[in-house]
Every structure is written in structure tokens, then in C-alpha cells.
Tab-separated table of C-alpha atoms in Angstrom:
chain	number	residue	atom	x	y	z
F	1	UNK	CA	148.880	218.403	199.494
F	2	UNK	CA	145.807	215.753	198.651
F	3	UNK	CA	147.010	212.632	196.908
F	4	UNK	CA	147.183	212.959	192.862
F	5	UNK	CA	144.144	210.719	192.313
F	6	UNK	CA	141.717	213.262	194.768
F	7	UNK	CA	143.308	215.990	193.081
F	8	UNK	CA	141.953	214.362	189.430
F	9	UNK	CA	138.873	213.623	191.254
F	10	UNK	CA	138.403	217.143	192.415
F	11	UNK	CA	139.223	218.827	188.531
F	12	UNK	CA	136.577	215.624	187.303
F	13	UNK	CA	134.301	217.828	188.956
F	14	UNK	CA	134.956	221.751	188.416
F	15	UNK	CA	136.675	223.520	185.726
F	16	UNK	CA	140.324	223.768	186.373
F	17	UNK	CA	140.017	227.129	187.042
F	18	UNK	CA	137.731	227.096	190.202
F	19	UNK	CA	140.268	225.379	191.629
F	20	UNK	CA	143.355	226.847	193.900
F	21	UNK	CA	145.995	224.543	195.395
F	22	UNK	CA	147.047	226.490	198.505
F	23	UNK	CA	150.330	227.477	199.538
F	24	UNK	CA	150.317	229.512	202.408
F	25	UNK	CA	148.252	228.999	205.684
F	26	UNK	CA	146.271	231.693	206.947
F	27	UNK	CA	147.147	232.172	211.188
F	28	UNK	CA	143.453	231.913	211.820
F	29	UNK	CA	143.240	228.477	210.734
F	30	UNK	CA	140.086	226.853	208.969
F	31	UNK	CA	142.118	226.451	205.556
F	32	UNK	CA	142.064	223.958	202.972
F	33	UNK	CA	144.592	221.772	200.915
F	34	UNK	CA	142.828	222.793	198.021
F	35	UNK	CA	140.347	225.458	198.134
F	36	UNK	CA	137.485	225.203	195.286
F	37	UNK	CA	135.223	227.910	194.017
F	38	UNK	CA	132.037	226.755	193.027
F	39	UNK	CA	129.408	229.057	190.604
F	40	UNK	CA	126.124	226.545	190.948
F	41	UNK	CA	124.167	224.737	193.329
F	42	UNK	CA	125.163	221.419	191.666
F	43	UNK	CA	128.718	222.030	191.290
F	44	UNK	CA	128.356	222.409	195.565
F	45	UNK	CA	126.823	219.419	195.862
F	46	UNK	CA	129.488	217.569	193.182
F	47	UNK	CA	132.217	218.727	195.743
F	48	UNK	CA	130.177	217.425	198.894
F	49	UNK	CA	129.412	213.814	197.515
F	50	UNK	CA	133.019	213.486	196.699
F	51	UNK	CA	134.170	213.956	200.040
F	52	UNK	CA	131.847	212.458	201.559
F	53	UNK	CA	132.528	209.125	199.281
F	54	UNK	CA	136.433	209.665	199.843
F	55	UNK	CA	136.507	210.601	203.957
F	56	UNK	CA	137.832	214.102	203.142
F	57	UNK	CA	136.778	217.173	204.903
F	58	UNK	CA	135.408	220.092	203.902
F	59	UNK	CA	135.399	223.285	205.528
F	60	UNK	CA	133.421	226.133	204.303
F	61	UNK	CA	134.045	230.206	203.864
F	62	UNK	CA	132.374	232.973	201.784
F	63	UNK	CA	133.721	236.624	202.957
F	64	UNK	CA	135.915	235.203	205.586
F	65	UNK	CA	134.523	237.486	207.827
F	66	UNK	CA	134.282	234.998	210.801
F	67	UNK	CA	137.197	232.599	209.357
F	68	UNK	CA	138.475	233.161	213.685
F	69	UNK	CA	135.229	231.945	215.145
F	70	UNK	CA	135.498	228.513	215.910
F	71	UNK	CA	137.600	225.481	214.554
F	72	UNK	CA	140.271	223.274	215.969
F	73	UNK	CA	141.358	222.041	212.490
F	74	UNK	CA	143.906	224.324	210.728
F	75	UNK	CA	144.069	222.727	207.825
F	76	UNK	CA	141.252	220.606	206.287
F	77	UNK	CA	141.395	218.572	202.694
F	78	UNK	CA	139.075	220.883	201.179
F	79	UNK	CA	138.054	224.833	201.653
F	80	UNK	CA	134.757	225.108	199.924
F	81	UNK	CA	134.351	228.933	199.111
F	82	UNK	CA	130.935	230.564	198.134
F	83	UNK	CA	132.302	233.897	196.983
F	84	UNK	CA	131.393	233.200	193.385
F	85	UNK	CA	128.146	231.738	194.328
F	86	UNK	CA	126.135	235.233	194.409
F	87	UNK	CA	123.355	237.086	193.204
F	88	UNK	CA	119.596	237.569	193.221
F	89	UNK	CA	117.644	234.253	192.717
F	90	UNK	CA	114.039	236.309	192.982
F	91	UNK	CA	112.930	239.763	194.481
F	92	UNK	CA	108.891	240.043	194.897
F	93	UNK	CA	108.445	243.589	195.673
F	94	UNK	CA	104.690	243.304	196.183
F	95	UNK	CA	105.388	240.524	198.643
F	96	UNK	CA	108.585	242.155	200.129
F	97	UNK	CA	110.546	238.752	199.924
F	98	UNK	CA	114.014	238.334	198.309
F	99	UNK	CA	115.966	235.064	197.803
F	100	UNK	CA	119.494	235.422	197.376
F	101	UNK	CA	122.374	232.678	196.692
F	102	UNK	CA	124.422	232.272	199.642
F	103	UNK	CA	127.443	233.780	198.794
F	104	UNK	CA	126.031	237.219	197.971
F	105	UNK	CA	128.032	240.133	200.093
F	106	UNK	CA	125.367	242.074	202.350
F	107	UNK	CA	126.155	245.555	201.817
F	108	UNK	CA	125.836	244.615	197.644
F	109	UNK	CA	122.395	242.917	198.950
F	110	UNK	CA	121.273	245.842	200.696
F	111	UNK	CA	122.312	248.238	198.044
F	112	UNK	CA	119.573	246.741	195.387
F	113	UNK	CA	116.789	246.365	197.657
F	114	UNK	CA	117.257	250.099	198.626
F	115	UNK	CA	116.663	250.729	195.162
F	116	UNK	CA	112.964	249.666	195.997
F	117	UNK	CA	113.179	251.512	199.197
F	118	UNK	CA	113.485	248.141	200.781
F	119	UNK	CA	115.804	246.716	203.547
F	120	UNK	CA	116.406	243.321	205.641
F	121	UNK	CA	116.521	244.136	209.621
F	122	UNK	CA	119.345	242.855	209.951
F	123	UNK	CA	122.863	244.714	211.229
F	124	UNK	CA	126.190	242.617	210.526
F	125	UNK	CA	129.700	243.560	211.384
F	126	UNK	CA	131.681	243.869	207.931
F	127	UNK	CA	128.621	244.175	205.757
F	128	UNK	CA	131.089	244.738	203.083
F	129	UNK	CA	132.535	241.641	203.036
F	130	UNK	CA	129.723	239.263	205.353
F	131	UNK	CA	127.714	237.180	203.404
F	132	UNK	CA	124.356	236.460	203.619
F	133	UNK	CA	125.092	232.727	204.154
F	134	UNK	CA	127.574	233.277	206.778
F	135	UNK	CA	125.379	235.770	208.385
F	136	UNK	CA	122.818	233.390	208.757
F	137	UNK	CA	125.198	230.130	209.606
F	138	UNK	CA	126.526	232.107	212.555
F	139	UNK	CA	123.131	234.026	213.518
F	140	UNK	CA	124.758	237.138	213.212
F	141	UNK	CA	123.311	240.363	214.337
F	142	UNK	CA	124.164	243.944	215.354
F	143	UNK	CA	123.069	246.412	218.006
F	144	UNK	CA	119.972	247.258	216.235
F	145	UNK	CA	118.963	243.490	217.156
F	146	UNK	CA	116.411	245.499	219.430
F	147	UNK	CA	114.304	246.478	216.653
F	148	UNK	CA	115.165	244.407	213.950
F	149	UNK	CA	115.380	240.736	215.950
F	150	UNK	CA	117.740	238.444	215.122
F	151	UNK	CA	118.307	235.815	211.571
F	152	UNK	CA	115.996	233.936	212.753
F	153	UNK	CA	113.142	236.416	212.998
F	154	UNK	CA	113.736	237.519	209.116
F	155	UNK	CA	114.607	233.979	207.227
F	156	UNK	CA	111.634	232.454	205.799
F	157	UNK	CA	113.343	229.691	204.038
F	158	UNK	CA	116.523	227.991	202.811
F	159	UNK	CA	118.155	225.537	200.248
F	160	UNK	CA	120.252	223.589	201.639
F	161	UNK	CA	122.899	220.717	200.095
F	162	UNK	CA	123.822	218.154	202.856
F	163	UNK	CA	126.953	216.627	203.174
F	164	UNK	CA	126.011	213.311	200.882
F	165	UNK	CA	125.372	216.183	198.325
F	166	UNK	CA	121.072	215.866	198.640
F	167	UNK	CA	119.602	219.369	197.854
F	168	UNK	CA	117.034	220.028	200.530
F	169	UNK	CA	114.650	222.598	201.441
F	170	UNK	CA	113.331	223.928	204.605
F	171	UNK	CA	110.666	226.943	204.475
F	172	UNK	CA	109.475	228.609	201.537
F	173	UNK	CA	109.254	231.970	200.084
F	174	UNK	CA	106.366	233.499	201.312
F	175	UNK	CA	106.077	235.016	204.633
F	176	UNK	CA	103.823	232.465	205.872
F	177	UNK	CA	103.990	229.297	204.846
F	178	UNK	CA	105.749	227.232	208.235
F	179	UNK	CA	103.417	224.399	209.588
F	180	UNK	CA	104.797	221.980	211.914
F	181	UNK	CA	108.546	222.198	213.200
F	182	UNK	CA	110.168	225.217	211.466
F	183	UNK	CA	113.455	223.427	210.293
F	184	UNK	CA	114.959	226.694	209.314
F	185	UNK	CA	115.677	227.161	212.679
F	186	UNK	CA	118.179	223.876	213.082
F	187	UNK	CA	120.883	225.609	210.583
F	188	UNK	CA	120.566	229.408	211.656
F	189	UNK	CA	123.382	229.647	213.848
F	190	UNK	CA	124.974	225.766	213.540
F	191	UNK	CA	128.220	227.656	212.194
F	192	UNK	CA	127.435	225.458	208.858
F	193	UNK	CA	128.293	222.015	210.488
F	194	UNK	CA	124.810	220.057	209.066
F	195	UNK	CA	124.726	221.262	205.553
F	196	UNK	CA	125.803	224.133	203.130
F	197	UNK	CA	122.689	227.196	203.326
F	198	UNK	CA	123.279	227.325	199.100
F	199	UNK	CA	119.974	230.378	199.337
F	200	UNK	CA	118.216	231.973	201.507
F	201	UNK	CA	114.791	233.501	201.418
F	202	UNK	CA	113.809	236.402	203.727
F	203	UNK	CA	110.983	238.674	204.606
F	204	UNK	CA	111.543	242.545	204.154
F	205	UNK	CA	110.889	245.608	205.460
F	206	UNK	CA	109.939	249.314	204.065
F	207	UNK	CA	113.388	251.462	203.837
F	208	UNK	CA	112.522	253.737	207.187
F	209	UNK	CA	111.516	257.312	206.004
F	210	UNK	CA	114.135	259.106	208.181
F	211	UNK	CA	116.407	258.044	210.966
F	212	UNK	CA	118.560	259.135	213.579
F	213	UNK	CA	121.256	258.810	216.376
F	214	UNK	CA	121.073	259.968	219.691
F	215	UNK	CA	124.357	259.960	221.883
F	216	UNK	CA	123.886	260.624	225.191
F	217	UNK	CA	127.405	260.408	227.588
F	218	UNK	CA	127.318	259.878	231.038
F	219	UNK	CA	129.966	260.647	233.878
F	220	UNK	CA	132.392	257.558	233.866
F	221	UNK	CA	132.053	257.321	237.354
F	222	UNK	CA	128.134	256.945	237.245
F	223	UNK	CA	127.033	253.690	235.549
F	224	UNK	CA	123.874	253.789	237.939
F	225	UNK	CA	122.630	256.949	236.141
F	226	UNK	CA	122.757	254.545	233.215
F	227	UNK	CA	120.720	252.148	234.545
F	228	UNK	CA	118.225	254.485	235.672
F	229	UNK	CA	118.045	256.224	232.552
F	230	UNK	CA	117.920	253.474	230.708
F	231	UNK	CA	115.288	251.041	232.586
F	232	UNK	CA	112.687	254.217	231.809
F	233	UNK	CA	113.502	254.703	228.638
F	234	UNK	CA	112.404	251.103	227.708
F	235	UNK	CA	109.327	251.302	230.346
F	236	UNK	CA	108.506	254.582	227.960
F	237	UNK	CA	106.228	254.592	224.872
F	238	UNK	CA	109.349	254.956	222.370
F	239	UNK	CA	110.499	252.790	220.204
F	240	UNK	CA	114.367	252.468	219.514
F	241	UNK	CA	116.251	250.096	216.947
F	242	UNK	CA	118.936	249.921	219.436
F	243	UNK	CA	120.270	251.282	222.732
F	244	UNK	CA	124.127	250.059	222.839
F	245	UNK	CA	125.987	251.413	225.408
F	246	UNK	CA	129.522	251.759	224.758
F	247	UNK	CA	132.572	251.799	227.232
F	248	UNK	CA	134.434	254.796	228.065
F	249	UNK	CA	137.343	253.222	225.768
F	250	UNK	CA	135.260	252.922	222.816
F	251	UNK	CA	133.345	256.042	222.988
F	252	UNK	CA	136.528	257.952	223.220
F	253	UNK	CA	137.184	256.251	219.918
F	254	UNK	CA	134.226	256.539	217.880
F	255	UNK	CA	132.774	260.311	219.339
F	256	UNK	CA	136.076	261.517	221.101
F	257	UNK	CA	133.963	261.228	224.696
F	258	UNK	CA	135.533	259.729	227.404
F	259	UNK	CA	132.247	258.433	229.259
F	260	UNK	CA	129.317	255.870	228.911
F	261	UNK	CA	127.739	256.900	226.238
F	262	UNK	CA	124.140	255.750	225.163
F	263	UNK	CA	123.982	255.109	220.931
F	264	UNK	CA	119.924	255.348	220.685
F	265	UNK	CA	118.994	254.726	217.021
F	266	UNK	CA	115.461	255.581	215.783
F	267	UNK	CA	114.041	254.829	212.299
F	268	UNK	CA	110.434	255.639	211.151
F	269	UNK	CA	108.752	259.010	209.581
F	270	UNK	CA	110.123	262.199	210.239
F	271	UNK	CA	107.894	263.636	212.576
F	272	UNK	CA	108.030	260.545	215.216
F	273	UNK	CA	111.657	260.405	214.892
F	274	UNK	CA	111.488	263.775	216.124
F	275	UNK	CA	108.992	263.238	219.068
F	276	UNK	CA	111.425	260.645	220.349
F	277	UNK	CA	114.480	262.816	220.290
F	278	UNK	CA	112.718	265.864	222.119
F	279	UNK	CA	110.967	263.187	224.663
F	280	UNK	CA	114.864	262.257	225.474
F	281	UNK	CA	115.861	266.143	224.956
F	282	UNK	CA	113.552	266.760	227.877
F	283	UNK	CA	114.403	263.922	229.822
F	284	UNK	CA	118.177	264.162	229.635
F	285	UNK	CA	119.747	263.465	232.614
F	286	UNK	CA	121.990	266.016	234.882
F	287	UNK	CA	125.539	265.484	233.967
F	288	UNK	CA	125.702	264.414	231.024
F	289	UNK	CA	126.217	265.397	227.440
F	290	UNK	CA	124.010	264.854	224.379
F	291	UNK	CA	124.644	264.903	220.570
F	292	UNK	CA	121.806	264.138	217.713
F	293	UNK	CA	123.037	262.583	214.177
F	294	UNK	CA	120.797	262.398	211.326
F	295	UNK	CA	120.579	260.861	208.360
F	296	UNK	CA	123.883	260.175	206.428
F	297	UNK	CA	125.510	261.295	209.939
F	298	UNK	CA	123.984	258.648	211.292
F	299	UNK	CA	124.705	255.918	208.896
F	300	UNK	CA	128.284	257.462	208.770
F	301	UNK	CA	128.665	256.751	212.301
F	302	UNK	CA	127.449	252.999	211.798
F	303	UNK	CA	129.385	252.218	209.020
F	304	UNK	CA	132.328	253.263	211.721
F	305	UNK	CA	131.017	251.469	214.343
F	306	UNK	CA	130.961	247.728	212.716
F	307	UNK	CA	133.997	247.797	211.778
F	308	UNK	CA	135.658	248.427	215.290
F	309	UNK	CA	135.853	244.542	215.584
F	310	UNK	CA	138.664	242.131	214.128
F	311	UNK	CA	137.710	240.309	211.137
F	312	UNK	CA	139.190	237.304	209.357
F	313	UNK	CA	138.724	239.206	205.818
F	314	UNK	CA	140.842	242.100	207.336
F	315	UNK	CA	143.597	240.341	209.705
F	316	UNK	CA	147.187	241.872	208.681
F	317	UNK	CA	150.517	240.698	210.328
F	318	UNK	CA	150.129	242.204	213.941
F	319	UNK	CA	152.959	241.682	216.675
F	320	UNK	CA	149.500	241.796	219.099
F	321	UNK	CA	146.734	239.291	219.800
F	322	UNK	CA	143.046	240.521	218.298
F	323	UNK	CA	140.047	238.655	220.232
F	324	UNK	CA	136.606	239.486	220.207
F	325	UNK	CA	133.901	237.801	222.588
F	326	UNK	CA	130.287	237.521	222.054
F	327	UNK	CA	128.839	237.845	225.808
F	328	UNK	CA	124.797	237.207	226.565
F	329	UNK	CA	123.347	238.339	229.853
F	330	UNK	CA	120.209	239.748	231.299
F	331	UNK	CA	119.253	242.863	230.067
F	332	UNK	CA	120.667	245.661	232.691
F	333	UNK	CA	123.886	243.336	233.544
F	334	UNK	CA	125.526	244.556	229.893
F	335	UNK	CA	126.415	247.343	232.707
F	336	UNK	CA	128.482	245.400	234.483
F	337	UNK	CA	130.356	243.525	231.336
F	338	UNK	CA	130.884	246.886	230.150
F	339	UNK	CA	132.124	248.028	233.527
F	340	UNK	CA	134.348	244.675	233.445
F	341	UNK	CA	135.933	245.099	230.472
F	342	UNK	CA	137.288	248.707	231.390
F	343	UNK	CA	139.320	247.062	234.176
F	344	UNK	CA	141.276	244.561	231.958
F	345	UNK	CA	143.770	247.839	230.492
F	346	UNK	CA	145.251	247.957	234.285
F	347	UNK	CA	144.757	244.342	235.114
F	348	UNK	CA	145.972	242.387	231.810
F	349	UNK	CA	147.659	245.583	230.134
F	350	UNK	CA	144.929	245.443	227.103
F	351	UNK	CA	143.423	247.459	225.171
F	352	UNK	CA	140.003	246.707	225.309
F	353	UNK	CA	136.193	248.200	224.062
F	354	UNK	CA	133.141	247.356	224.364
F	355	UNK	CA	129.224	247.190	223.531
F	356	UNK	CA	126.463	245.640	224.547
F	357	UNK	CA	122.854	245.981	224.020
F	358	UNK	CA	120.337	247.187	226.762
F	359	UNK	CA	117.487	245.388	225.921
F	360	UNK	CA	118.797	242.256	224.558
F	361	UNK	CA	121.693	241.527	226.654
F	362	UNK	CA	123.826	240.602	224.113
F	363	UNK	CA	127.524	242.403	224.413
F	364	UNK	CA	130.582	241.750	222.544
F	365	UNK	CA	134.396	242.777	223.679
F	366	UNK	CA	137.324	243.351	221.663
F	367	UNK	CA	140.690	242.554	223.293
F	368	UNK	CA	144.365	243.364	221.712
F	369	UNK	CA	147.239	242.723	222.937
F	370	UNK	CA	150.137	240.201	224.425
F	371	UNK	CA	148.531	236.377	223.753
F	372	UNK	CA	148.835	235.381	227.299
F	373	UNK	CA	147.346	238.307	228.508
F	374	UNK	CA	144.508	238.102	226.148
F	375	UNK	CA	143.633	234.255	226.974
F	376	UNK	CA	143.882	235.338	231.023
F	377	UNK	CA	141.620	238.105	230.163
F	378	UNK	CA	138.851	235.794	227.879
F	379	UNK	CA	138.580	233.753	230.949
F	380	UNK	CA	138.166	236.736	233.397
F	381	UNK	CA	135.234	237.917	231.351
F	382	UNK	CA	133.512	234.202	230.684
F	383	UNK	CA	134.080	233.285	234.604
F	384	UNK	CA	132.130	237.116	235.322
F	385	UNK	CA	129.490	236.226	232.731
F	386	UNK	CA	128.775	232.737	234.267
F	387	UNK	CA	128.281	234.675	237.640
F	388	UNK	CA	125.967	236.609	236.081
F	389	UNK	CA	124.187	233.633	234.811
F	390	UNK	CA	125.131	234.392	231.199
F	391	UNK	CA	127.790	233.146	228.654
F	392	UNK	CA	130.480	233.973	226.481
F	393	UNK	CA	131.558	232.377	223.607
F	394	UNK	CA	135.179	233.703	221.543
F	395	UNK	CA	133.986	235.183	217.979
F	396	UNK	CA	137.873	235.898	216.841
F	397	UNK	CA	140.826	234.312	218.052
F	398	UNK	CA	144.399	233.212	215.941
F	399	UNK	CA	144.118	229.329	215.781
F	400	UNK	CA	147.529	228.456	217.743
F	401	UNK	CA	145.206	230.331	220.572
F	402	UNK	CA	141.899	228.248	220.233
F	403	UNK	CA	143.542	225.148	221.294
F	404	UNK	CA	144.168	226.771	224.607
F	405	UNK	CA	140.442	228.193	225.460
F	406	UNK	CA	137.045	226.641	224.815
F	407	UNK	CA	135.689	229.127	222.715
F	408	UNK	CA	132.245	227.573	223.245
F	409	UNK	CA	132.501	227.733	227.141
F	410	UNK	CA	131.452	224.044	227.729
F	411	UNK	CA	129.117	221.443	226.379
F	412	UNK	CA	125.346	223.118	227.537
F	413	UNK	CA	122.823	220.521	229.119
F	414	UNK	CA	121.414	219.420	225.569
F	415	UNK	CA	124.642	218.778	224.026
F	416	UNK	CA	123.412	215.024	223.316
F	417	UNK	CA	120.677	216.303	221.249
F	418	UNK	CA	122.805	218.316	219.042
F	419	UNK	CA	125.553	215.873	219.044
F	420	UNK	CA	122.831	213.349	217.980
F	421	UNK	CA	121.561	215.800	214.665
F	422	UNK	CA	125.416	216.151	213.888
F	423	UNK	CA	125.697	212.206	213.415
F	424	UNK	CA	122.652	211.909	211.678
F	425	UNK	CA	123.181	214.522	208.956
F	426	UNK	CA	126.514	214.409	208.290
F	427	UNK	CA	127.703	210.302	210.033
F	428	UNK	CA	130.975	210.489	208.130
F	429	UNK	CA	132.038	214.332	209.851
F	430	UNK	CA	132.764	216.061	206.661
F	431	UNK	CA	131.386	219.424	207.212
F	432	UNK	CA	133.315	221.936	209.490
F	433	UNK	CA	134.781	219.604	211.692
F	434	UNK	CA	135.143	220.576	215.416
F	435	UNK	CA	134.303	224.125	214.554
F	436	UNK	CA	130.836	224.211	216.680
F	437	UNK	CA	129.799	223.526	220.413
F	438	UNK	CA	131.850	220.876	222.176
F	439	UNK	CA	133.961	220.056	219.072
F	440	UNK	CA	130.892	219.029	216.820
């Protein structure tokens, strides 16, 4: 518990009840002593200029979606939640722009703006419960990264309240409207370590007219079909959102296939959605089996599909260890993570799936199962990803766990740079301490 005088402090400065004195720990750590629930901007920045005038720390959580990724403090002095900070701030339809508070949930976001036939490219895990804030913080994306690029392609401007409690702003809300140094781009994906994103303005796109999913499974035993398949398919004229291949393991689970399998997403009018699923029709490699989903089949099989991952807002008492790693490599090696992964259930005794993107490189693999075998298995994959001259950093992992493995994988070459931004926004270490890169 915080000493009686903070706790007076802390009630000075929200209504008692916005404030929760916290009783139990949660096992993934990044909790608070007191955890306060702010409704506006200056309330946030009340909160933020008291610790930083007392030395407390703050750690902050919307959804609690990503409450495992990152952090070697359990417990800090405060747990600053955003999940009654929400709402629409402004929608221009003409000028397909939306700014939304920071602790809106993105499925509620992308409910309204379908209303004006409207999306954001964007794909979270746990839309339900991800907010846009923490989406953003963590530069969160999805296998339809291919087509939609990532945060950073679709934020055109944040508020933001720095840890001394000044209200800044970065951007605007127009689509273009960036000259000189876009300093959006310094708090997209800092894990919310320089200052709290209190709204967020992004550019839109038109709802796509139709939309489907082709699966196509290969042989288990031929991954170099894949590849072949795969490198012409993105040397063709189509256009995909995504092509995520999934592991044997996980395509058994999702479609009930025990192969590779190939999740090709289109999105655009009817009749080119169509072109592109004969062009593969006719192209379908020998071997293997295919299987078109359209429409709400489609969506029904992404809605399945990000949740397959552990999530902080979903963790129940489990006798078995949940990870989940966020691998990048070049483009075509996502084959050989994939092919990785499908070892570790002889090797480690996991259960373990997979996905990974060919065409961005980015993978991600979900591990369950005895703790030791789980850390033995995180390093297996990060010591085959560095041999592949890629990386890969631990998205989900019980705290008592996180002080065993570097979840970042090392301090990269321009660590002193970001170390350096880190001390001059926020000298006294009061936001999200030693939950980023090399314990910043």
C-alpha cells in the first residue's frame, strides 16, 4: 500500500470513485498499488504531475490486452487505466479522418465507422478488448499488415500528456499536414514509456465492397511448394491484404487441415475479388487442397483467428505456461520459423502454432506448456531467428518468467539514442519503468 499522505494526494485529484486500492496481483505483473481511472485529458495529466513531483511510478493499461508484453516491475505505485477514457473526439467523413480518445476499444471503433462504410487498415489481436491507444503504443498489427501497413502508415496525429503532465501534440488531423521530422513516429511502438497517447487521429479507408478468403493447404511434407507458390503469387498482378501461412498445428485448429495452409485475403469490388480467386483457381498447385470463404465466412474465420493468441484481458488460472513471440525475418524465411516451430511438440513437449506473413516477414508463435520447457523453447526460436538475420521479441509471458529471458533480445546498436529520448522526456523514470528495450 502507498503511504496515507499519497493516498490523500491521489483522491485531491480524482473523485473517490475513480480510484481502486488493489488487493490482489495479477501473475502477469505490470500492476499498481492503487490503480486510478481517469475520464479527461486533464484528470491524466493531474495523475502524471503528481508522480512525477512525488518519485512514484506509473504504469499504464487500457484493455489489458498486452498487460504480458514487457515489464520487469510487478508492482508499480500507480496503474493508470484508460478504459473510461473513450469515445469519438471528431469523425470528418468527407475527409475520411477520425480522432478517437485513447482508451476507445477497436472493435466499438470499427463498428461506427462501418456505419459510414468506413474502416482503419488496421488488424489487432483481441479487437474486442485492444484499444486504440495500446494498439498504437505497441505498433500492433495483424496478418493483413500486407495491405493495410502497419500504425504507423494510418496515424496522422496524436495528443500526448508527458510525464511532468505537459499536453503535447505531434501531427494533426488532416492527412497531410507533416513537415519536418514526423514526431508521431517516436511514440508508435515505445510501449508508452515517453508519454501517455491521450488521442489519436487517423486516416481512413472506404469499407471494401466485397471480400474474401482463400485457403489453399499444402502437403506437410512440401514447404518448397510453398515457396514456389508463393514467390509467384507476389511477382503476379494481384493484390492480397494478406498471405499468412499457418503451421500444420494451427491449421488443423482453425480449418481441421493438417497441412500448410495459405490464408489469402482479398478485399475490393466484387468482380476483381473474383478475378483473383479464379487466377489462383487456375494456378492451384498439384497436391493440394483449396477452400474459398466469402463474406461473413470470411470475417467469421478472422474473428477466430485473432483470438488464437494469449491475452492479458483473457488469462485464467492455467497449470501450463502461455507465451507468444513476435518473430521478424525476410520475407520467404517465415517458412522456416514456421517449419521451426512444428519441431518444438517432440523436442520441448509443447504445444505450439504458428503464423507468419509472406510478404512482410513478420511471424508470431504461441507456446503452452511446462515453464521450463517454454523458456528453452523461446530461446530455440530467437537463437534460429538471429541465424536468419531476424529477431524475436516475447509478446506474452507470466512475470515470474520475464526475469529469466530478455524479452527484447538485447540492446540493438542505437540503444544510446533511445536511452538518451527516455532521459530527456521522462528524467525522473515514471512512465512504464523497464517495460521497453534494454530495461528503458
Amino acid at each position: 500500500m502507498i503511504e496515507a499522505t499519497n493516498q490523500w494526494s491521489i483522491k485531491d485529484i480524482l473523485p473517490e470513485d475513480q480510484i481502486l486500492i488493489e488487493e490482489l496481483l495479477h501473475p502477469l505483473g505490470n500492476n499498481g498499488r492503487v490503480t486510478v481511472f481517469p475520464k479527461t485529458e486533464e484528470e491524466i495529466a493531474n495523475v502524471l504531475r503528481y508522480a512525477n513531483d512525488t518519485g512514484e511510478k506509473v504504469t499504464v493499461m487500457a484493455g489489458g490486452t498486452k498487460r504480458g508484453y514487457g515489464g520487469l516491475t510487478e508492482t508499480a505505485d500507480i496503474l493508470l487505466s484508460l478504459a473510461n477514457y473513450q469515445g469519438i473526439v471528431e469523425h470528418t467523413v468527407g475527409d475520411m479522418t477520425v480522432t478517437v480518445k485513447a482508451g476507445t476499444p477497436f472493435k466499438e471503433l470499427a463498428a461506427y465507422l462501418a456505419q459510414h462504410s468506413q474502416k482503419i487498415s488496421l488488424d489487432p489481436a483481441w479487437p474486442e478488448y485492444a484499444t486504440i491507444g495500446g494498439v498504437i503504443a505497441a505498433n500492433d498489427s495483424g496478418p493483413k499488415r500486407l495491405g493495410y501497413g502497419s500504425a504507423r502508415d494510418v496515424v496522422i496525429g496524436l495528443r500526448m500528456i508527458y510525464p511532468d503532465g505537459t499536453i503535447i501534440r505531434a501531427g494533426g488531423r488532416t492527412v497531410k499536414n507533416v513537415a519536418g521530422y514526423d514526431m508521431n513516429k517516436l511514440f508508435i511502438g515505445a510501449m508508452g514509456t515517453l508519454g501517455v497517447i491521450s488521442e489519436v487521429t487517423l486516416k481512413l479507408r472506404p469499407l471494401a465492397k466485397f471480400e474474401s478468403l482463400v485457403l489453399l493447404t499444402f502437403p506437410e511434407t512440401n514447404s518448397e511448394q510453398v515457396r514456389t507458390f508463393a514467390t509467384s503469387l507476389l511477382d503476379s498482378m494481384l493484390e492480397p491484404v494478406s498471405m499468412e501461412l499457418l503451421s500444420p498445428s494451427l491449421s488443423e485448429r482453425l480449418i481441421g487441415k493438417n497441412g500448410y495452409t495459405l490464408a489469402i485475403a482479398f478485399e475490393d469490388v466484387e468482380s476483381s475479388v473474383h478475378y483473383q480467386e479464379e487466377f489462383i483457381k487456375k494456378n492451384q498447385p498439384v497436391h493440394t487442397d483449396l477452400a474459398i470463404l466469402q463474406q461473413q465466412d470470411a470475417r467469421g474465420f478472422w474473428e477466430q483467428f485473432y483470438k488464437i493468441g494469449p491475452s492479458g484481458a483473457e488469462t485464467t488460472v492455467n497449470k501450463e505456461t502461455e507465451a507468444s513471440l513476435k518473430i521478424g525475418v525476410v520475407n520467404m524465411d517465415v517458412i522456416k520459423v514456421i517449419q521451426e516451430s512444428q519441431t518444438l511438440k517432440d523436442s520441448h513437449n509443447l504445444v505450439a502454432e504458428a503464423h507468419g506473413g509472406l510478404g512482410h516477414g513478420l511471424c508470431q508463435v504461441n507456446l503452452k506448456g511446462a515453464s521450463e520447457d517454454v523458456v528453452s523453447a523461446i530461446q530455440q526460436l530467437r537463437d534460429s531467428a538471429v541465424q536468419l538475420g531476424g529477431y524475436a521479441v516475447v509478446k506474452h509471458l507470466p512475470f515470474t518468467l520475464r526475469s529469466k529471458v530478455d524479452v527484447w533480445g538485447g540492446k540493438p546498436s542505437h540503444f544510446f539514442l533511445m536511452q538518451g529520448i527516455k532521459e530527456k522526456v521522462d528524467p525522473n523514470g515514471v512512465l512504464n519503468e523497464k517495460r521497453f528495450v534494454g530495461g528503458i
